XYZ file of C-alpha atoms in Angstrom:
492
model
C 38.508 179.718 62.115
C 35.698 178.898 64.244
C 32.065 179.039 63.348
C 29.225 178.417 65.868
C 26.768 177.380 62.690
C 28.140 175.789 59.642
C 25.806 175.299 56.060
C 26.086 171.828 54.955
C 27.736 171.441 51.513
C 26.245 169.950 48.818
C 28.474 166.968 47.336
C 28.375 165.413 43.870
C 28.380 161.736 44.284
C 31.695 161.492 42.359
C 33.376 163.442 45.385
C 32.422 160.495 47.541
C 35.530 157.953 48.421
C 34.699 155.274 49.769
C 37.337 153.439 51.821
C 37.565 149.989 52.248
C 38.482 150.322 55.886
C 35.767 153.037 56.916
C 31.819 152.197 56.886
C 30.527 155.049 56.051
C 31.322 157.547 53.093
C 33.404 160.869 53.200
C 32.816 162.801 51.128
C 36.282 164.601 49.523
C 35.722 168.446 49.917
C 38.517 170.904 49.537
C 37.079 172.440 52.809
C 36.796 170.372 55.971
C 34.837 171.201 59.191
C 35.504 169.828 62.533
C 33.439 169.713 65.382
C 35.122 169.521 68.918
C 33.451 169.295 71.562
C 30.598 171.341 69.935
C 33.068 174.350 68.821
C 33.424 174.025 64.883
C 36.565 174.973 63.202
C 37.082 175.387 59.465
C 40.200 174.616 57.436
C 41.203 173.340 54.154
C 42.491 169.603 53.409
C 45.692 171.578 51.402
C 46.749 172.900 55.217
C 46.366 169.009 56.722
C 48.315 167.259 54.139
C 50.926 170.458 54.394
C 51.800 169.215 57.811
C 52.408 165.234 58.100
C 53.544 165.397 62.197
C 49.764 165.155 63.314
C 47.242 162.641 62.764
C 44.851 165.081 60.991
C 46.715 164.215 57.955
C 45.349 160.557 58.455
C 42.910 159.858 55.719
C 41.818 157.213 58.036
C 41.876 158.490 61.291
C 39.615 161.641 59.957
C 37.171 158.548 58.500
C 36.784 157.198 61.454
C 35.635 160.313 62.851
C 33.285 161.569 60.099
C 29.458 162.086 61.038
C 27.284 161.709 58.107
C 23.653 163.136 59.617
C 26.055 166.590 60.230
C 28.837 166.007 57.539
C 31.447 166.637 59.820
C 34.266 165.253 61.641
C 32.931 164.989 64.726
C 35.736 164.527 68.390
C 34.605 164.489 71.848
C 38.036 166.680 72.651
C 38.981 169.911 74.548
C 38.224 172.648 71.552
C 41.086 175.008 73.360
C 43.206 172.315 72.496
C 42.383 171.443 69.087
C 42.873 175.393 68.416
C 46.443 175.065 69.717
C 46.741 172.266 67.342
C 45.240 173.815 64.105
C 47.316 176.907 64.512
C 50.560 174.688 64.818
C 49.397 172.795 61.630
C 49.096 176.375 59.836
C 52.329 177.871 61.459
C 54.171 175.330 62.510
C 54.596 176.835 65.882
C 52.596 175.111 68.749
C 51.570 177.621 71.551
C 50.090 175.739 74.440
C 46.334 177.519 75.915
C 46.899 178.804 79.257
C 43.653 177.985 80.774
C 44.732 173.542 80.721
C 46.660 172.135 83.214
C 50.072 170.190 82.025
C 48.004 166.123 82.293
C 45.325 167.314 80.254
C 47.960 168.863 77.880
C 50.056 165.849 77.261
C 47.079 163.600 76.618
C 45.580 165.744 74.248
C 48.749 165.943 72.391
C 49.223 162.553 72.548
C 45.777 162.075 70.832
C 46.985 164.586 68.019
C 49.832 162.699 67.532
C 52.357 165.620 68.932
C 55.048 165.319 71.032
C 56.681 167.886 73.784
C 59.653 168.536 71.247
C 56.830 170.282 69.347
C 56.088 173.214 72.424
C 57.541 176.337 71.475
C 60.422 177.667 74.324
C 57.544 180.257 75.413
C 55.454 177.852 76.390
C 57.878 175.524 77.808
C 58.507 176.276 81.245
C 54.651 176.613 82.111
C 54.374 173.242 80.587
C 57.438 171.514 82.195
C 56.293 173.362 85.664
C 53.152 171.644 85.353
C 54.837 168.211 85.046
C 57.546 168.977 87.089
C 54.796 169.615 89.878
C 52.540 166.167 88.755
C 55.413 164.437 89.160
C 57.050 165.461 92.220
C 53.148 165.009 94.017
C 53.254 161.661 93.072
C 56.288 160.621 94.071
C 54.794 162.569 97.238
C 52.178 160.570 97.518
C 54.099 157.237 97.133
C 56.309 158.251 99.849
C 53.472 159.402 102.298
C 51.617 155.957 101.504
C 55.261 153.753 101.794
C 53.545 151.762 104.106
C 51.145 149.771 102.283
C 48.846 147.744 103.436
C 48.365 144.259 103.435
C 46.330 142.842 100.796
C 44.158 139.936 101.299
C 40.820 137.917 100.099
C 38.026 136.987 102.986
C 39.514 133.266 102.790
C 42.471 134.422 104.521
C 43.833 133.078 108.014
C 42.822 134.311 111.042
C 46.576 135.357 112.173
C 46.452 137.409 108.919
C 43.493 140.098 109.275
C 44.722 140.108 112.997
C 47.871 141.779 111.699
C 45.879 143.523 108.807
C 44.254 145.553 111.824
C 47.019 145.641 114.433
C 49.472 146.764 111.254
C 46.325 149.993 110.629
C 45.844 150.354 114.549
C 50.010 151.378 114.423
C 50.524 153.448 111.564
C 47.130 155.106 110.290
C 46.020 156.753 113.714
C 42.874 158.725 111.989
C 41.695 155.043 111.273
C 39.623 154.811 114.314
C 39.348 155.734 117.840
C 40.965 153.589 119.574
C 43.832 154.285 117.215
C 43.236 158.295 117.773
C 43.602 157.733 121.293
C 46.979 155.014 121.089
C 48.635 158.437 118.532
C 47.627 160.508 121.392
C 49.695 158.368 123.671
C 52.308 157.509 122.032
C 53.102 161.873 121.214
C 52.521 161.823 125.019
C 56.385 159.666 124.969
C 57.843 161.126 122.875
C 57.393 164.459 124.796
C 58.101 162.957 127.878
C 61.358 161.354 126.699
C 62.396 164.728 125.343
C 61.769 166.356 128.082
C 63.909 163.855 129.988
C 66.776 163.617 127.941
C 66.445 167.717 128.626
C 66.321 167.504 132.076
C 69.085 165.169 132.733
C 71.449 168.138 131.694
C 69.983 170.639 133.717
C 71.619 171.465 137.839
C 68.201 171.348 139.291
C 68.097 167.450 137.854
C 71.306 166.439 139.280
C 72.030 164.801 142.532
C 75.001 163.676 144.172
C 76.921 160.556 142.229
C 76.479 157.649 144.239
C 79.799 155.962 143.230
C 81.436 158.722 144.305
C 79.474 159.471 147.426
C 82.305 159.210 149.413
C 84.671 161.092 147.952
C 82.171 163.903 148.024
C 81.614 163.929 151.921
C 85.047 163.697 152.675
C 87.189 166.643 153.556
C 86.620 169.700 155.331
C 83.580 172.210 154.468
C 86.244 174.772 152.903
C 87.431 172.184 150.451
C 83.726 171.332 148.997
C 83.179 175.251 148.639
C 86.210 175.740 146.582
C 85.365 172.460 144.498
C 85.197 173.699 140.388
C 82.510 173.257 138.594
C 84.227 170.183 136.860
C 84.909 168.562 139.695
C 81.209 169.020 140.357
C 79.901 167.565 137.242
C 81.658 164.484 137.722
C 80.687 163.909 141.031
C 76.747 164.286 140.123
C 74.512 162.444 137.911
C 70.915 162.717 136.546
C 67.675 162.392 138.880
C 66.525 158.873 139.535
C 63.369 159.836 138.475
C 64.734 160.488 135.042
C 66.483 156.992 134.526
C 62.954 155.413 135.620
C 61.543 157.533 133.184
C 63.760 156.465 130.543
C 63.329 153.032 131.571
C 59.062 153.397 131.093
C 59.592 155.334 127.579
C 62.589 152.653 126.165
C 60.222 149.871 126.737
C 56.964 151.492 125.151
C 58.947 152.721 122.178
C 60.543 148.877 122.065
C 57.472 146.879 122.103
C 56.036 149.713 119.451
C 58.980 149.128 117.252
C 58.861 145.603 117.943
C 54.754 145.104 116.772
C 55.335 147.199 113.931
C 57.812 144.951 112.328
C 56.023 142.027 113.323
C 52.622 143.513 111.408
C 54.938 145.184 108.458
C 53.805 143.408 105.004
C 57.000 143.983 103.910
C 60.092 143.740 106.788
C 62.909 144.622 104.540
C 60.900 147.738 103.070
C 60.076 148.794 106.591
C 63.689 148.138 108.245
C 64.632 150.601 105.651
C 62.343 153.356 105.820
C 63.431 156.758 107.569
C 61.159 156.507 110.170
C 61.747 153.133 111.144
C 65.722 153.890 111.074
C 65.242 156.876 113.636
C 63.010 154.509 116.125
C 66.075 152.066 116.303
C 68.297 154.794 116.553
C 66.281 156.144 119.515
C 66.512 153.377 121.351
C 69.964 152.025 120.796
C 71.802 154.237 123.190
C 69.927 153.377 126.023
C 70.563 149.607 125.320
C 73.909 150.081 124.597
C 74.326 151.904 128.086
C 72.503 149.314 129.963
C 74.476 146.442 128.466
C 77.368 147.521 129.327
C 76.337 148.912 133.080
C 75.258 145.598 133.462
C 78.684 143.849 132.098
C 81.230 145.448 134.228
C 78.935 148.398 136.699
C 82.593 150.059 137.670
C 82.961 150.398 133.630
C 80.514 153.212 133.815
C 83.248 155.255 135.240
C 86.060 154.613 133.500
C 87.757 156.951 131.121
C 87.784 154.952 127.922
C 83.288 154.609 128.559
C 82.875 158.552 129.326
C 84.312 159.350 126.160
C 82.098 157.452 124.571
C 79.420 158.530 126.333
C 78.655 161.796 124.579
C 78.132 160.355 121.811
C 75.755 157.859 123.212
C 73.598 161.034 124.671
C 74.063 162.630 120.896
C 72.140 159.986 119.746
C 69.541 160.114 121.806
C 68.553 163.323 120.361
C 67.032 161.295 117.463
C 63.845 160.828 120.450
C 63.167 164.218 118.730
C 62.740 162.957 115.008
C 59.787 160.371 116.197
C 57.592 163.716 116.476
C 57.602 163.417 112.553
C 54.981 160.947 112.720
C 52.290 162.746 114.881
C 53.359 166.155 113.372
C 52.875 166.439 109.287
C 54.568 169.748 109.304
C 57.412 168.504 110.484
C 57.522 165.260 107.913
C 56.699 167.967 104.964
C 59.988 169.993 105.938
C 62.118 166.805 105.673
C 60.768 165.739 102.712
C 60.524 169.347 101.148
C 64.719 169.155 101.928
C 64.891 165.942 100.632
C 62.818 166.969 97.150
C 65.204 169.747 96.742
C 68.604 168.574 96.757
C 68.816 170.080 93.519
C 68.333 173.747 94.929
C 70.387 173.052 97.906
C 73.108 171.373 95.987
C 73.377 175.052 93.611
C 73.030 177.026 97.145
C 75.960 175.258 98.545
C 78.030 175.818 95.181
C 77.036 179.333 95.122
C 78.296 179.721 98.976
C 81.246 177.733 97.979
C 82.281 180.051 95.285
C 81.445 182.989 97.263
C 83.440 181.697 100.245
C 86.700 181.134 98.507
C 86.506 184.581 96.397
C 85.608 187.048 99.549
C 87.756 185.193 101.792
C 90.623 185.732 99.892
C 89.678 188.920 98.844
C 89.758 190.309 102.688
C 92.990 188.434 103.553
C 94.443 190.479 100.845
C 92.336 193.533 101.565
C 92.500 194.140 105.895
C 94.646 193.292 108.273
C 96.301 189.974 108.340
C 96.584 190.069 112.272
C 92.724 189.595 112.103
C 92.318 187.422 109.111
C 95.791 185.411 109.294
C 94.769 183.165 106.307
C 92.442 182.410 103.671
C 91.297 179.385 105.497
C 90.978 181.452 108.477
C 88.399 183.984 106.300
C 86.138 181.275 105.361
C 84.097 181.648 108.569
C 83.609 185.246 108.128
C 82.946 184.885 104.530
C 79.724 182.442 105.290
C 78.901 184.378 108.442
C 78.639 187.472 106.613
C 77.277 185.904 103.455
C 74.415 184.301 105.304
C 73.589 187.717 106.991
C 74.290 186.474 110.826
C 77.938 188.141 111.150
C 78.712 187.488 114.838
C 81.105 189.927 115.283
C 83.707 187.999 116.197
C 86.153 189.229 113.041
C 85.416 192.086 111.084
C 87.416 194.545 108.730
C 89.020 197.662 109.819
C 90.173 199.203 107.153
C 88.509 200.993 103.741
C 89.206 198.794 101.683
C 88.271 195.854 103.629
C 84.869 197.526 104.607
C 84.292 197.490 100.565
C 84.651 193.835 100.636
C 82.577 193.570 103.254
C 79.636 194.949 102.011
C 80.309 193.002 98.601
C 80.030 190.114 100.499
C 76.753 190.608 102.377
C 75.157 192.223 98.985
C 75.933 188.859 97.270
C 75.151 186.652 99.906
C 71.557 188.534 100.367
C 71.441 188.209 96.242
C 72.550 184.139 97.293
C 69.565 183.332 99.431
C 67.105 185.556 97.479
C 67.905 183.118 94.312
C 67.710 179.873 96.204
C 65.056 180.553 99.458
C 62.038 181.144 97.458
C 62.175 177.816 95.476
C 62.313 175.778 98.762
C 59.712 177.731 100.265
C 57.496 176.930 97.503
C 58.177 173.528 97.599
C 57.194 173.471 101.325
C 54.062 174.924 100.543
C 53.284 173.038 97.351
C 53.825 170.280 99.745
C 52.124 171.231 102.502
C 48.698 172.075 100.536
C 48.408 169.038 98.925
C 49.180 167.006 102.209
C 46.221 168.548 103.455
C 43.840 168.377 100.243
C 44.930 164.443 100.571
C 43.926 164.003 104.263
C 40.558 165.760 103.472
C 40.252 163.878 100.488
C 40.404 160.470 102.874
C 38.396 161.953 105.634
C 35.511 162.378 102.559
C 35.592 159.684 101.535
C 35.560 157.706 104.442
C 32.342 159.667 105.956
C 31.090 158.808 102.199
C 31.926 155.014 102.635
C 30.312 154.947 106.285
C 26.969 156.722 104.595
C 26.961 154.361 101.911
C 27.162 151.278 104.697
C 24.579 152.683 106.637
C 22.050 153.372 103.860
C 22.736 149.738 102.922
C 22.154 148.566 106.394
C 18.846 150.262 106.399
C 17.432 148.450 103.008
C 17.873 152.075 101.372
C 19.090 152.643 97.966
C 22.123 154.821 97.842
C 21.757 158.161 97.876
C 22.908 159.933 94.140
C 23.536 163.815 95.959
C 27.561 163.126 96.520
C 27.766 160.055 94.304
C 26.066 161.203 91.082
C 30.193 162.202 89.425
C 30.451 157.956 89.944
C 27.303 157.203 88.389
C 27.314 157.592 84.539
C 23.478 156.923 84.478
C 23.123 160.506 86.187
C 24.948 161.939 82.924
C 22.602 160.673 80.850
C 19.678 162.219 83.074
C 20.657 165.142 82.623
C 23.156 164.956 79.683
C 20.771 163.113 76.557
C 24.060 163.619 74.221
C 26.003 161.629 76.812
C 24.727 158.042 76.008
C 24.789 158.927 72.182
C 27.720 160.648 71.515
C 31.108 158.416 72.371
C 34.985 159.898 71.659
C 34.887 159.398 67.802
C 31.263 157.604 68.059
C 28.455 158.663 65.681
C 25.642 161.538 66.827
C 22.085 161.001 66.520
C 21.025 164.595 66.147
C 17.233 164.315 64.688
């Protein structure tokens, strides 16, 4: 029951207790009034001693509360709250206000003495998505800020803060500049070495092998013209241009990796990191090549090195991966996969279970001259599951076309169960990556204002600073420097 204005009761002085713990005097009313947060609620003491779960059963937790000037128990606490609270101590059902975010929630009920066993199953899953969603932006957070800095007094070495600055100059590229213009630069790599380890496949970047020169020109003009294109392949190899390309890029990504782990705080932290594992394996291939060119050169053309070279050129498509530090987008998807293993782990059983059942289903159900096994029907099961369906088999009979269109129904129920959840992910991601880099860009402008007043003998300015200052609460606020969380009130 709440009640903007409450008449002060009139007490005999043989209702007063006086407890040896408390200073002042409650006095012991059958009816007790609470003021929260300047909302007053009315209840009677039988209903607090009838539940023993919260602390407003605690003679002397209420005492410590108690106002004498308004003869009230008097808490600085969310009143939406406190109603949630009061109705659980009546019903014994707590229903959780819609209008508080989870945080706020939990400490308030840990103030009340409740505990999340106590939320009713309605309330629940708004509650556990609001911590489910604290949590997993922390953890965010963390990740996005693995790299931490270095953390040192003003009586530290020289050699120190010179790493201090080269260690922000590498990673935080919004820090200044100069370091705007080395992120610039460094992007300006990365595309060229993709766009070199693109090239190298292409005809137009191919010239004539020059190990095999020879064999080339020799013959008549009719034999060349009839060469396949095999034949061709091996006797060409990438542009020139392209290996000095690749040369330029391998050593700017090498001293970069290099002077980051030299400037890391921690080495072992940054050897592991994702990012730092895709730089190495960006680079090793190209080492790997040149060490052994430069070994044995006629090694290069052996059979045993050419099957190994694929996967040497495989692995240099991790040149593409070092765009996740310039673009967040891209770091956001990875991580948005990464946060979700759950959801992908169910999608994968769901297209597990859906593979096995429809593929044997339609080996049973068509023609076995199309599908010739079950194992052979798994590809058409996820290919039609997943909605691509390449055409490549496909039923031809009724009762095969009845599977069929069981199988895309379910697999378009499949990615309508598991799609939206990473999606939101991405984009609960995604929004709070920005709010953070806002957040830094604010406060950095704030920090540079605040210099600059200072270096012009100014005293700071309170229009963007005044939610730091308490003094501007209690300018404007006079209850702010009187009232405390459980303090006394002044009210005359």
């Amino acid at each position: 029951m709440t009640e903007p204005h409450v008449r002060n009761e009139r007490v005999h002085h043989d209702e007063i207790s006086e407890d040896s713990s408390s200073e002042v005097c409650v006095p012991k009313c059958r009816k007790m009034i609470f003021n929260v947060g300047g909302t007053k609620f009315q209840t009677l003491r039988e209903t607090l001693n009838g539940c023993e779960s919260t602390r407003l059963s605690d003679e002397l937790f209420l005492n410590t509360h108690y106002d004498t000037d308004g003869c009230e128990y008097f808490f600085d606490k969310d009143p939406e709250m406190f109603r949630s609270v009061l109705n659980y101590v009546r019903s014994g059902k707590l229903h959780l206000p819609a209008t508080l975010c989870g945080p706020m929630i939990k400490e308030e009920m840990e103030f009340w003495g409740l505990s999340e066993i106590d939320i009713e199953p309605c309330c629940w899953a708004v509650y556990n998505n609001w911590t489910s969603t604290v949590n997993a932006l922390e953890q965010l957070e963390k990740d996005r800020k693995q790299n931490v800095q270095h953390v040192f007094d003003d009586s530290a070495p020289w050699y120190t803060k010179v790493k201090v600055n080269a260690w922000i100059f590498l990673t935080s590229h919004n820090s200044s500049i100069p370091a705007q213009i080395y992120g610039w630069l460094s992007l300006l790599f990365v595309m060229v070495a993709i766009f070199s380890f693109c090239a190298a496949t292409h005809p137009i970047f191919k010239v004539p092998s020059m190990r095999r020169g020879a064999n080339v020109t020799s013959g008549n003009a009719t034999e060349n013209k009839t060469t396949d294109i095999e034949s061709l392949e091996e006797d060409t190899e990438r542009h020139p241009v392209l290996f000095y390309i690749d040369i330029v890029c391998l050593t700017f990504f090498t001293a970069e990796y290099v002077l980051r782990f030299i400037c890391a705080p921690k080495k072992f932290k940054f050897l592991l990191s994702p990012l730092s594992i895709i730089d190495l394996l960006a680079i090793l291939p190209d080492y790997i090549e040149f060490l052994i060119y430069a070994a044995d050169p006629e090694a290069v053309g052996e059979t045993t090195f050419m099957h190994f070279m694929p996967l040497l050129r495989l692995m240099r498509a991790f040149r593409i991966f070092r765009l996740i530090r310039h673009v967040p987008g891209l770091w956001i998807m990875f991580y948005t996969l990464k946060a979700s293993y759950k959801d992908l782990s169910l999608m994968l059983v769901f297209l597990l279970v859906g593979m096995l059942l429809f593929s044997s289903l339609i080996f049973f159900a068509d023609d076995n001259k199309v599908f010739t096994s079950i194992p052979h029907g798994f590809w058409w099961a996820v290919v039609t599951m997943t909605t691509v369906g390449y055409g490549d088999m496909y039923p031809t009979s009724r009762l095969g076309y009845l599977v069929g269109s069981i199988t895309a129904i379910c697999g378009v129920l499949l990615i309508g169960f598991t799609i939206p959840a990473l999606v939101n992910n991405f984009s609960l991601y995604y929004q709070h990556v920005e709010f953070a880099m806002q957040k830094e860009k604010l406060m950095k402008e704030q920090k540079k204002n605040v210099m600059k007043e200072k270096s012009n003998h100014k005293p700071p300015s309170t229009n963007h600073n005044h939610y730091r200052d308490p003094g501007i609460f209690q300018e404007h606020l006079p209850l702010y420097s009187q009232v405390g969380n459980g303090s006394k009130c002044d009210r005359k």
